[in-house]
C-alpha cells in the first residue's frame, strides 16, 4: 500500500524551524501551534471537511482520525482528472472491502503542508458516493498534538517542546484526562477505554463518522438487547466497500468516559467487525473540546454542553444554524431527516420545503430528487427544469442526464436523443449501458446483464420499465423480485440519487 504520511512528514518539518529560536534555550514547556485549519460541515450526512488542493485545484478533504492513512476517493479522481491504475490490494471498511487503485498527484496541499510528486491510494468501491476528494488519515493528522474545537469549527496542530509533565488543556484546568495506548504510525489512532452499562469497551475518536457507533458484538457484551423495546432496526449502514451492514438505534443505561457519565445515551449500532468496540463520532466532538496529546499519551476532554450522542432523530439547532447561514448540504440533510425512519415525527411537507431551499442554493442532488419525484408523478415539464439543474460532473450529473432524457421523452422534446448522445459521447463506464439501451443499441436483457451490482440492476430495471411506459407499453417489463418500484420509493419527498452506484 502507498502511504502518504511519510512523504508529508518531510514537508512538515521545515515549518517547525520557523518557530522562535529562543524557544530552544528555555526550560519551560513551549506548546507551539503549527497551524489552524478551518472546518466545514458538508455532504448529505454533514460530515467534517477541510479545504485543500490537488494539482492546484481546490479540493474537499475529510479529516478522518478513524482512517489509518490518506486516500483519494473516486470523486477526487474524477473531479481532478487523475489517472488511476490497479494495485491488486484491498482496504477493509464498514461495508466490506474495496479494491485499491493508485494515482499520481503532482502537488497536494493539506492545511499548512505542501507535498509534490506523490502516488496515493484510491478507494475503488464505496456503498455511497463520497462528497469529498480525499480522506486525510491519522498517520498525517496525529504526527503531533491535535485539537478539535468544533465550537469554533477549527482544527489546531501543535508541536510541544519539553511538555512531558505539563497540563496541556490550556482552555480548561478541569478537563478530563484519558490515557491511551500508543500505536505505531500505520495504526496511529490511539485507543482507550470507555464503559457502557458498566462494561469496559475499547474506543477511538473517529472524526470521519458523523455519529457515534458501537458494534453489535459490543452491544451484546454491554447487555443491550437489539430485539427489545429500547432498540429500533433502521436502514443498513454504508461505507467503504460495496455492501451494507445491519444497523440499529439502541439506548443504554450509562456511558462513562474518564470521570464523566452520560445517562440514558442512544447510539447507532452496526453489525460490522471493527477493530474497536466504539467509534466516538463528530456528535461527540461537537459536545466536547478534545486534544489528542500524542506527546503525552493522553486525551484531554472538556464537555461544552449539548447532546453528546445524536442518532439523527430530529433537527438539531446547529443544523438549523448551518442551513440559515447558507449551507445547502444542511437543507438537504434536514430534508432527508424529515422523512427518515429515524425521525420521531415525520414531516413530508417540511422535507419538500427543505429540498427547495437546497435546490435554490444550487444543490444538484436536491434538484435531482425534486426532478425525479415530479417525473414519476407525471409532471415531465416541471421535472425537466429541476433535472437540468442537476447536470454537471460526477455521479449526480450522470444520473441527472438519464432522468432528464426520460423527462424530455415524456414531454415530447425532439432534442432528447441528441442531448443524451452528446453528454455521454466520451464515456464508456457506467451508466453507459443505460445510455446504449435508451439509444436502442442494446435491449433490456443486455442492460441487466451489464449491471454488475444489485443496486445497478434495480436502477436499470426501473429505468427500463419507465422507458417502456413512456413508449406506451406499461406492462411489458417486470421488476426483479428484490427490486422496489421507484414510484413507491418516490412517495417519499427525498429519494436517493445514488441508486446507480
Coordinates of C-alpha atoms in Angstrom, one line a residue:
X1 CA 0.0 0.0 0.0
X2 CA 1.2 3.5 -0.8
X3 CA 1.2 5.7 2.4
X4 CA 1.0 9.4 2.2
X5 CA 2.0 10.2 5.8
X6 CA 5.8 9.6 5.5
X7 CA 6.0 11.8 2.4
X8 CA 4.1 14.6 4.1
X9 CA 6.2 14.4 7.2
X10 CA 9.2 15.6 5.2
X11 CA 7.4 18.8 4.3
X12 CA 6.0 19.4 7.8
X13 CA 9.5 19.6 9.4
X14 CA 10.5 23.0 7.9
X15 CA 7.5 24.7 9.5
X16 CA 8.9 23.9 12.9
X17 CA 12.2 25.6 12.1
X18 CA 10.3 28.8 11.6
X19 CA 9.4 28.9 15.3
X20 CA 11.3 31.4 17.5
X21 CA 14.9 30.4 18.1
X22 CA 14.9 31.5 21.7
X23 CA 12.4 28.7 22.5
X24 CA 15.3 26.2 22.3
X25 CA 17.1 28.0 25.1
X26 CA 14.2 28.0 27.5
X27 CA 13.5 25.2 30.0
X28 CA 9.7 25.8 30.3
X29 CA 7.2 23.9 28.2
X30 CA 6.5 25.5 24.8
X31 CA 3.2 24.4 23.3
X32 CA 3.7 25.7 19.8
X33 CA 0.7 26.0 17.4
X34 CA 1.9 25.0 14.0
X35 CA -1.3 25.5 12.1
X36 CA -5.0 26.3 12.5
X37 CA -7.3 24.9 9.8
X38 CA -11.0 25.9 9.3
X39 CA -13.5 23.0 9.3
X40 CA -16.8 22.8 7.5
X41 CA -19.9 20.6 7.5
X42 CA -20.5 19.1 4.1
X43 CA -22.2 16.2 2.3
X44 CA -25.6 14.6 2.9
X45 CA -24.5 13.5 6.4
X46 CA -23.0 16.9 7.3
X47 CA -19.6 15.3 7.9
X48 CA -16.5 17.3 8.8
X49 CA -14.4 18.6 5.9
X50 CA -11.5 20.9 5.3
X51 CA -10.2 22.6 2.2
X52 CA -7.0 21.6 0.5
X53 CA -5.7 21.5 -3.1
X54 CA -5.0 18.7 -5.6
X55 CA -2.8 19.8 -8.5
X56 CA -3.6 23.5 -7.8
X57 CA -7.3 23.0 -7.8
X58 CA -9.5 23.4 -4.7
X59 CA -10.3 20.1 -3.0
X60 CA -12.6 19.0 -0.3
X61 CA -11.0 16.7 2.2
X62 CA -12.3 14.6 5.1
X63 CA -10.0 14.8 8.2
X64 CA -10.6 11.2 9.4
X65 CA -8.9 10.1 12.6
X66 CA -10.6 6.8 12.1
X67 CA -8.6 6.1 8.9
X68 CA -5.0 4.9 9.2
X69 CA -3.6 6.6 6.1
X70 CA -4.6 9.1 3.4
X71 CA -6.6 8.0 0.4
X72 CA -8.1 9.6 -2.7
X73 CA -11.7 8.9 -3.4
X74 CA -13.2 8.1 -6.8
X75 CA -14.9 11.5 -6.6
X76 CA -11.5 13.1 -6.3
X77 CA -10.0 11.1 -9.1
X78 CA -12.8 12.1 -11.5
X79 CA -13.1 15.7 -10.4
X80 CA -9.4 16.4 -10.7
X81 CA -8.9 14.4 -13.9
X82 CA -6.4 11.9 -12.4
X83 CA -5.5 8.6 -14.0
X84 CA -5.7 5.5 -11.7
X85 CA -4.2 2.1 -12.1
X86 CA -5.0 -1.2 -10.2
X87 CA -2.7 -2.3 -7.3
X88 CA -4.1 -5.7 -6.6
X89 CA -4.6 -4.6 -2.9
X90 CA -7.7 -4.1 -0.8
X91 CA -8.8 -1.9 2.1
X92 CA -11.4 -3.0 4.6
X93 CA -14.2 -0.8 5.9
X94 CA -17.7 -0.9 7.4
X95 CA -19.3 -2.2 4.3
X96 CA -16.8 -4.9 3.4
X97 CA -13.7 -4.5 1.3
X98 CA -12.7 -2.2 -1.6
X99 CA -10.1 -2.6 -4.3
X100 CA -7.3 -0.1 -4.0
X101 CA -6.1 1.7 -7.1
X102 CA -3.2 4.2 -7.3
X103 CA -3.0 7.7 -8.8
X104 CA -0.1 10.1 -9.2
X105 CA -0.7 13.6 -7.8
X106 CA 1.8 16.3 -8.9
X107 CA 1.0 18.5 -5.9
X108 CA -1.1 18.1 -2.7
X109 CA -1.9 20.8 -0.2
X110 CA -3.3 19.7 3.2
X111 CA -3.5 22.5 5.8
X112 CA 0.0 24.1 6.0
X113 CA 1.6 21.2 4.2
X114 CA 2.6 21.2 0.5
X115 CA 3.9 17.9 -1.0
X116 CA 4.8 17.1 -4.6
X117 CA 5.0 14.1 -6.8
X118 CA 3.0 11.6 -4.7
X119 CA 1.4 8.3 -5.5
X120 CA -1.7 7.9 -3.5
X121 CA -4.0 5.0 -3.0
X122 CA -7.6 5.4 -4.3
X123 CA -10.6 3.7 -2.6
X124 CA -12.4 2.0 -5.5
X125 CA -15.7 1.0 -4.1
X126 CA -17.9 2.6 -1.5
X127 CA -21.6 2.0 -0.9
X128 CA -22.3 5.7 -1.3
X129 CA -20.9 8.5 -3.4
X130 CA -18.2 10.4 -1.4
X131 CA -18.8 14.2 -1.4
X132 CA -15.1 14.7 -0.7
X133 CA -12.0 14.3 -2.8
X134 CA -9.6 12.8 -0.3
X135 CA -9.5 11.1 3.2
X136 CA -6.7 12.5 5.4
X137 CA -5.9 9.8 7.9
X138 CA -4.5 9.6 11.4
X139 CA -0.9 8.9 10.3
X140 CA -0.8 12.5 9.0
X141 CA -3.2 14.2 11.4
X142 CA -1.6 12.8 14.5
X143 CA 2.1 13.4 13.8
X144 CA 2.0 15.9 16.6
X145 CA -0.7 17.0 19.1
X146 CA -4.1 17.8 17.6
X147 CA -7.1 19.8 18.9
X148 CA -10.7 19.6 17.7
X149 CA -12.6 22.7 18.5
X150 CA -16.0 22.4 16.8
X151 CA -17.4 25.3 18.7
X152 CA -15.2 27.5 16.5
X153 CA -15.0 24.9 13.7
X154 CA -11.2 24.7 13.8
X155 CA -8.6 22.0 13.7
X156 CA -5.3 23.0 15.5
X157 CA -1.9 21.4 15.1
X158 CA 0.6 21.7 17.9
X159 CA 4.2 20.7 18.4
X160 CA 5.1 20.6 22.1
X161 CA 8.7 21.1 23.4
X162 CA 9.6 19.9 26.9
X163 CA 6.0 19.4 27.9
X164 CA 6.0 15.8 29.1
X165 CA 4.5 16.6 32.5
X166 CA 2.7 19.9 31.7
X167 CA -1.1 20.3 31.7
X168 CA -1.9 20.9 28.1
X169 CA -5.6 21.6 28.2
X170 CA -4.9 25.4 28.2
X171 CA -8.6 26.3 28.0
X172 CA -9.8 24.2 31.0
X173 CA -8.0 23.3 34.2
X174 CA -10.7 20.7 35.0
X175 CA -10.7 18.8 31.7
X176 CA -10.9 15.0 31.9
X177 CA -7.6 13.2 31.1
X178 CA -7.9 9.9 29.3
X179 CA -4.8 7.7 28.9
X180 CA -4.5 5.9 25.6
X181 CA -2.4 3.1 24.2
X182 CA 0.2 4.3 21.7
X183 CA 0.4 2.5 18.4
X184 CA 2.8 2.5 15.5
X185 CA 2.5 5.0 12.7
X186 CA 0.4 2.7 10.5
X187 CA -2.3 2.4 13.2
X188 CA -1.8 5.9 14.6
X189 CA -5.2 6.5 16.1
X190 CA -5.0 5.9 19.8
X191 CA -7.4 3.5 21.5
X192 CA -8.7 3.9 25.1
X193 CA -11.3 2.5 27.4
X194 CA -14.9 3.6 27.9
X195 CA -17.7 1.8 29.8
X196 CA -21.2 1.2 28.6
X197 CA -23.6 -0.2 31.2
X198 CA -20.5 -0.8 33.3
X199 CA -18.9 -3.0 30.7
X200 CA -15.4 -2.0 29.6
X201 CA -15.0 -1.5 25.9
X202 CA -12.3 -0.2 23.6
X203 CA -12.9 3.1 21.8
X204 CA -11.3 5.6 19.5
X205 CA -12.4 9.0 18.3
X206 CA -13.4 8.8 14.6
X207 CA -13.8 12.3 13.0
X208 CA -14.8 10.6 9.8
X209 CA -18.0 9.2 11.4
X210 CA -21.0 11.7 11.7
X211 CA -22.5 9.8 14.7
X212 CA -21.1 7.6 17.5
X213 CA -21.4 4.0 16.6
X214 CA -20.9 0.7 18.6
X215 CA -20.6 -2.8 17.1
X216 CA -23.3 -5.3 17.5
X217 CA -20.9 -7.6 19.4
X218 CA -20.1 -4.8 21.9
X219 CA -23.8 -4.0 22.3
X220 CA -24.4 -7.7 23.2
X221 CA -21.5 -7.6 25.7
X222 CA -22.9 -4.5 27.3
X223 CA -26.3 -6.1 27.7
X224 CA -28.1 -4.1 25.0
X225 CA -31.0 -6.1 23.6
X226 CA -31.4 -5.2 19.9
X227 CA -34.7 -7.1 19.8
X228 CA -36.0 -5.3 22.8
X229 CA -38.2 -2.2 23.3
X230 CA -35.2 0.2 23.6
X231 CA -33.8 -0.6 20.1
X232 CA -35.0 0.1 16.6
X233 CA -33.9 -1.6 13.4
X234 CA -33.0 1.1 10.8
X235 CA -31.7 1.1 7.2
X236 CA -28.4 -0.6 6.7
X237 CA -25.2 1.3 7.2
X238 CA -22.8 2.2 4.3
X239 CA -19.2 3.0 4.0
X240 CA -16.0 1.6 2.3
X241 CA -17.0 -1.5 0.3
X242 CA -19.9 -2.4 -2.0
X243 CA -22.1 -3.9 0.7
X244 CA -24.1 -2.5 3.5
X245 CA -24.4 -3.8 7.0
X246 CA -27.3 -4.2 9.5
X247 CA -27.9 -1.2 11.7
X248 CA -30.0 -0.3 14.8
X249 CA -30.5 2.6 17.1
X250 CA -30.3 1.5 20.7
X251 CA -30.4 3.1 24.1
X252 CA -28.1 2.1 27.0
X253 CA -28.3 2.9 30.7
X254 CA -24.9 4.7 31.1
X255 CA -21.9 5.7 29.1
X256 CA -18.7 6.6 31.0
X257 CA -15.5 8.2 29.7
X258 CA -12.9 9.3 32.2
X259 CA -14.8 10.9 35.2
X260 CA -17.8 11.8 33.1
X261 CA -21.0 9.7 32.9
X262 CA -23.8 10.1 30.5
X263 CA -27.2 8.6 31.5
X264 CA -29.7 7.1 29.1
X265 CA -27.5 7.6 25.9
X266 CA -28.6 6.5 22.5
X267 CA -26.2 5.1 19.9
X268 CA -26.1 3.7 16.4
X269 CA -25.2 0.0 16.4
X270 CA -23.8 -1.7 13.3
X271 CA -23.2 -5.4 12.5
X272 CA -19.6 -5.0 11.5
X273 CA -16.3 -6.5 12.6
X274 CA -14.4 -3.3 13.5
X275 CA -11.0 -3.3 15.3
X276 CA -12.6 -1.5 18.3
X277 CA -15.9 -1.6 20.0
X278 CA -16.9 2.1 20.0
X279 CA -16.3 4.8 17.4
X280 CA -16.9 8.2 19.0
X281 CA -18.0 10.4 16.1
X282 CA -18.5 14.0 15.3
X283 CA -21.5 14.2 17.6
X284 CA -19.2 13.5 20.5
X285 CA -16.6 16.1 19.2
X286 CA -19.4 18.7 18.8
X287 CA -20.2 18.4 22.5
X288 CA -16.6 18.3 23.7
X289 CA -13.3 20.1 23.1
X290 CA -10.7 17.4 22.6
X291 CA -6.9 17.5 22.5
X292 CA -5.0 14.5 21.2
X293 CA -1.8 14.9 23.3
X294 CA 0.2 12.4 21.3
X295 CA 3.3 13.6 23.1
X296 CA 2.0 12.5 26.5
X297 CA -0.2 9.5 25.5
X298 CA -3.3 11.3 26.8
X299 CA -6.6 12.8 25.6
X300 CA -7.8 16.0 27.2
X301 CA -11.6 16.2 27.0
X302 CA -13.9 19.1 28.1
X303 CA -17.6 18.9 28.0
X304 CA -19.1 22.0 26.3
X305 CA -22.8 21.3 26.7
X306 CA -25.5 19.9 24.4
X307 CA -26.3 16.4 23.3
X308 CA -23.1 14.2 23.3
X309 CA -24.7 11.5 21.2
X310 CA -27.0 12.1 18.3
X311 CA -28.7 9.4 16.3
X312 CA -30.2 11.9 13.9
X313 CA -33.8 11.6 15.1
X314 CA -34.5 15.3 14.9
X315 CA -33.1 18.5 13.5
X316 CA -30.6 20.0 16.0
X317 CA -30.0 23.7 16.5
X318 CA -26.5 23.5 15.0
X319 CA -28.0 22.1 11.8
X320 CA -30.5 24.9 11.5
X321 CA -27.7 27.4 12.1
X322 CA -25.7 25.8 9.2
X323 CA -28.8 25.9 6.9
X324 CA -29.6 29.6 7.8
X325 CA -26.0 30.5 7.1
X326 CA -26.4 29.3 3.5
X327 CA -25.2 25.7 3.8
X328 CA -27.1 23.9 1.1
X329 CA -26.0 20.5 2.4
X330 CA -27.7 21.3 5.7
X331 CA -31.0 21.9 4.0
X332 CA -30.6 18.7 2.1
X333 CA -29.7 16.7 5.2
X334 CA -32.7 18.2 7.1
X335 CA -35.0 17.2 4.2
X336 CA -33.8 13.6 4.5
X337 CA -34.2 13.6 8.3
X338 CA -37.8 14.9 8.0
X339 CA -39.0 11.7 6.3
X340 CA -36.4 9.3 7.7
X341 CA -37.4 6.1 9.6
X342 CA -35.3 7.5 12.4
X343 CA -37.4 10.6 12.7
X344 CA -39.6 11.0 15.8
X345 CA -42.1 12.9 13.8
X346 CA -42.1 12.7 10.0
X347 CA -43.0 15.9 8.1
X348 CA -43.1 15.4 4.3
X349 CA -44.2 19.0 3.8
X350 CA -41.1 20.2 5.6
X351 CA -39.0 17.8 3.6
X352 CA -40.2 19.4 0.3
X353 CA -39.6 22.9 1.6
X354 CA -36.1 22.0 2.7
X355 CA -35.3 20.4 -0.7
X356 CA -36.5 23.5 -2.5
X357 CA -34.3 25.7 -0.2
X358 CA -31.3 23.4 -1.0
X359 CA -32.0 23.4 -4.8
X360 CA -32.3 27.2 -4.7
X361 CA -28.8 27.3 -3.3
X362 CA -27.5 25.2 -6.2
X363 CA -27.6 21.8 -4.6
X364 CA -27.6 19.4 -7.5
X365 CA -28.7 16.3 -5.5
X366 CA -31.8 18.3 -4.3
X367 CA -32.6 19.3 -7.8
X368 CA -32.3 15.6 -8.9
X369 CA -34.6 14.4 -6.1
X370 CA -37.2 17.1 -6.9
X371 CA -36.9 16.3 -10.7
X372 CA -37.3 12.6 -10.4
X373 CA -40.2 12.9 -8.0
X374 CA -42.0 15.2 -10.4
X375 CA -41.3 12.8 -13.3
X376 CA -42.7 9.7 -11.6
X377 CA -45.8 11.8 -10.6
X378 CA -46.4 12.6 -14.3
X379 CA -45.1 16.2 -14.4
X380 CA -42.3 15.9 -17.1
X381 CA -42.1 19.7 -17.9
X382 CA -41.6 20.6 -14.3
X383 CA -39.2 17.7 -13.9
X384 CA -37.1 18.9 -16.8
X385 CA -36.4 22.2 -15.2
X386 CA -35.0 20.6 -12.0
X387 CA -33.2 17.9 -13.8
X388 CA -31.3 20.4 -15.9
X389 CA -30.1 22.0 -12.7
X390 CA -28.7 18.6 -11.6
X391 CA -26.4 18.3 -14.6
X392 CA -22.6 18.5 -14.1
X393 CA -19.7 16.4 -13.1
X394 CA -19.8 13.2 -11.1
X395 CA -22.4 10.7 -10.3
X396 CA -25.2 13.2 -9.7
X397 CA -24.7 14.8 -13.1
X398 CA -24.7 11.4 -14.9
X399 CA -27.9 10.3 -13.1
X400 CA -29.5 13.6 -13.8
X401 CA -28.8 13.2 -17.6
X402 CA -30.5 9.8 -17.6
X403 CA -33.6 11.1 -15.9
X404 CA -33.6 14.3 -18.0
X405 CA -33.8 12.1 -21.1
X406 CA -36.8 10.3 -19.8
X407 CA -38.5 13.6 -18.8
X408 CA -37.7 15.1 -22.3
X409 CA -39.1 11.9 -23.9
X410 CA -42.3 12.2 -22.0
X411 CA -42.6 15.9 -22.7
X412 CA -42.1 15.2 -26.5
X413 CA -38.8 17.2 -26.7
X414 CA -37.2 16.4 -30.1
X415 CA -33.7 17.2 -28.8
X416 CA -33.7 14.5 -26.2
X417 CA -31.7 11.8 -28.1
X418 CA -29.1 14.3 -29.4
X419 CA -28.5 15.8 -26.0
X420 CA -28.1 12.3 -24.4
X421 CA -25.6 11.2 -27.0
X422 CA -23.6 14.4 -26.6
X423 CA -23.4 14.1 -22.8
X424 CA -22.0 10.6 -22.9
X425 CA -20.0 10.6 -26.1
X426 CA -16.6 10.3 -24.3
X427 CA -17.7 7.8 -21.6
X428 CA -17.5 4.1 -21.6
X429 CA -18.0 3.3 -17.9
X430 CA -21.3 3.0 -16.0
X431 CA -24.0 4.2 -16.8
X432 CA -23.0 3.7 -20.4
X433 CA -25.1 0.5 -20.8
X434 CA -28.2 2.5 -19.8
X435 CA -27.4 5.1 -22.4
X436 CA -26.9 2.4 -25.0
X437 CA -30.3 1.0 -24.1
X438 CA -32.0 4.4 -24.4
X439 CA -30.4 4.9 -27.8
X440 CA -31.6 1.4 -29.0
X441 CA -28.1 -0.1 -29.2
X442 CA -28.9 -2.9 -26.7
X443 CA -32.1 -4.4 -25.4
X444 CA -33.3 -4.6 -21.8
X445 CA -31.8 -8.0 -21.2
X446 CA -28.4 -7.0 -22.2
X447 CA -28.6 -3.9 -20.0
X448 CA -29.5 -6.0 -17.0
X449 CA -26.6 -8.4 -17.8
X450 CA -24.3 -5.3 -17.8
X451 CA -25.5 -4.2 -14.4
X452 CA -22.8 -5.6 -12.1
X453 CA -24.3 -4.8 -8.6
X454 CA -27.7 -5.3 -7.1
X455 CA -28.2 -1.5 -6.9
X456 CA -27.4 -1.1 -10.6
X457 CA -29.7 -4.0 -11.5
X458 CA -32.6 -2.4 -9.7
X459 CA -31.8 1.0 -11.1
X460 CA -31.6 -0.3 -14.6
X461 CA -34.7 -2.4 -14.3
X462 CA -36.8 0.6 -13.1
X463 CA -35.5 2.8 -15.9
X464 CA -36.4 0.1 -18.5
X465 CA -39.9 -0.1 -17.0
X466 CA -40.3 3.7 -17.1
X467 CA -38.9 3.9 -20.6
X468 CA -41.3 1.2 -21.9
X469 CA -44.2 3.0 -20.2
X470 CA -43.2 6.2 -22.0
X471 CA -43.3 4.3 -25.2
X472 CA -46.9 3.2 -24.4
X473 CA -46.0 -0.4 -23.2
X474 CA -46.7 -0.1 -19.4
X475 CA -46.9 -3.9 -18.7
X476 CA -44.0 -5.1 -20.9
X477 CA -41.3 -5.3 -18.2
X478 CA -41.5 -6.9 -14.7
X479 CA -39.1 -5.8 -12.0
X480 CA -36.8 -8.4 -10.4
X481 CA -38.3 -9.7 -7.2
X482 CA -35.8 -8.0 -4.9
X483 CA -36.3 -4.5 -6.5
X484 CA -38.7 -1.9 -5.3
X485 CA -40.7 0.2 -7.8
X486 CA -39.4 3.7 -8.0
X487 CA -42.9 5.1 -7.7
X488 CA -43.0 3.5 -4.2
X489 CA -39.7 5.0 -3.3
X490 CA -40.6 8.4 -4.5
X491 CA -43.7 8.6 -2.4
X492 CA -41.1 10.0 0.0
X493 CA -40.0 13.5 -1.0
X494 CA -36.4 12.6 -0.7
X495 CA -35.1 9.6 -2.7
X496 CA -31.6 8.6 -3.1
X497 CA -29.6 9.9 -6.0
X498 CA -27.1 7.0 -5.6
X499 CA -29.3 4.2 -6.9
X500 CA -26.9 3.6 -9.8
X501 CA -23.7 3.2 -7.8

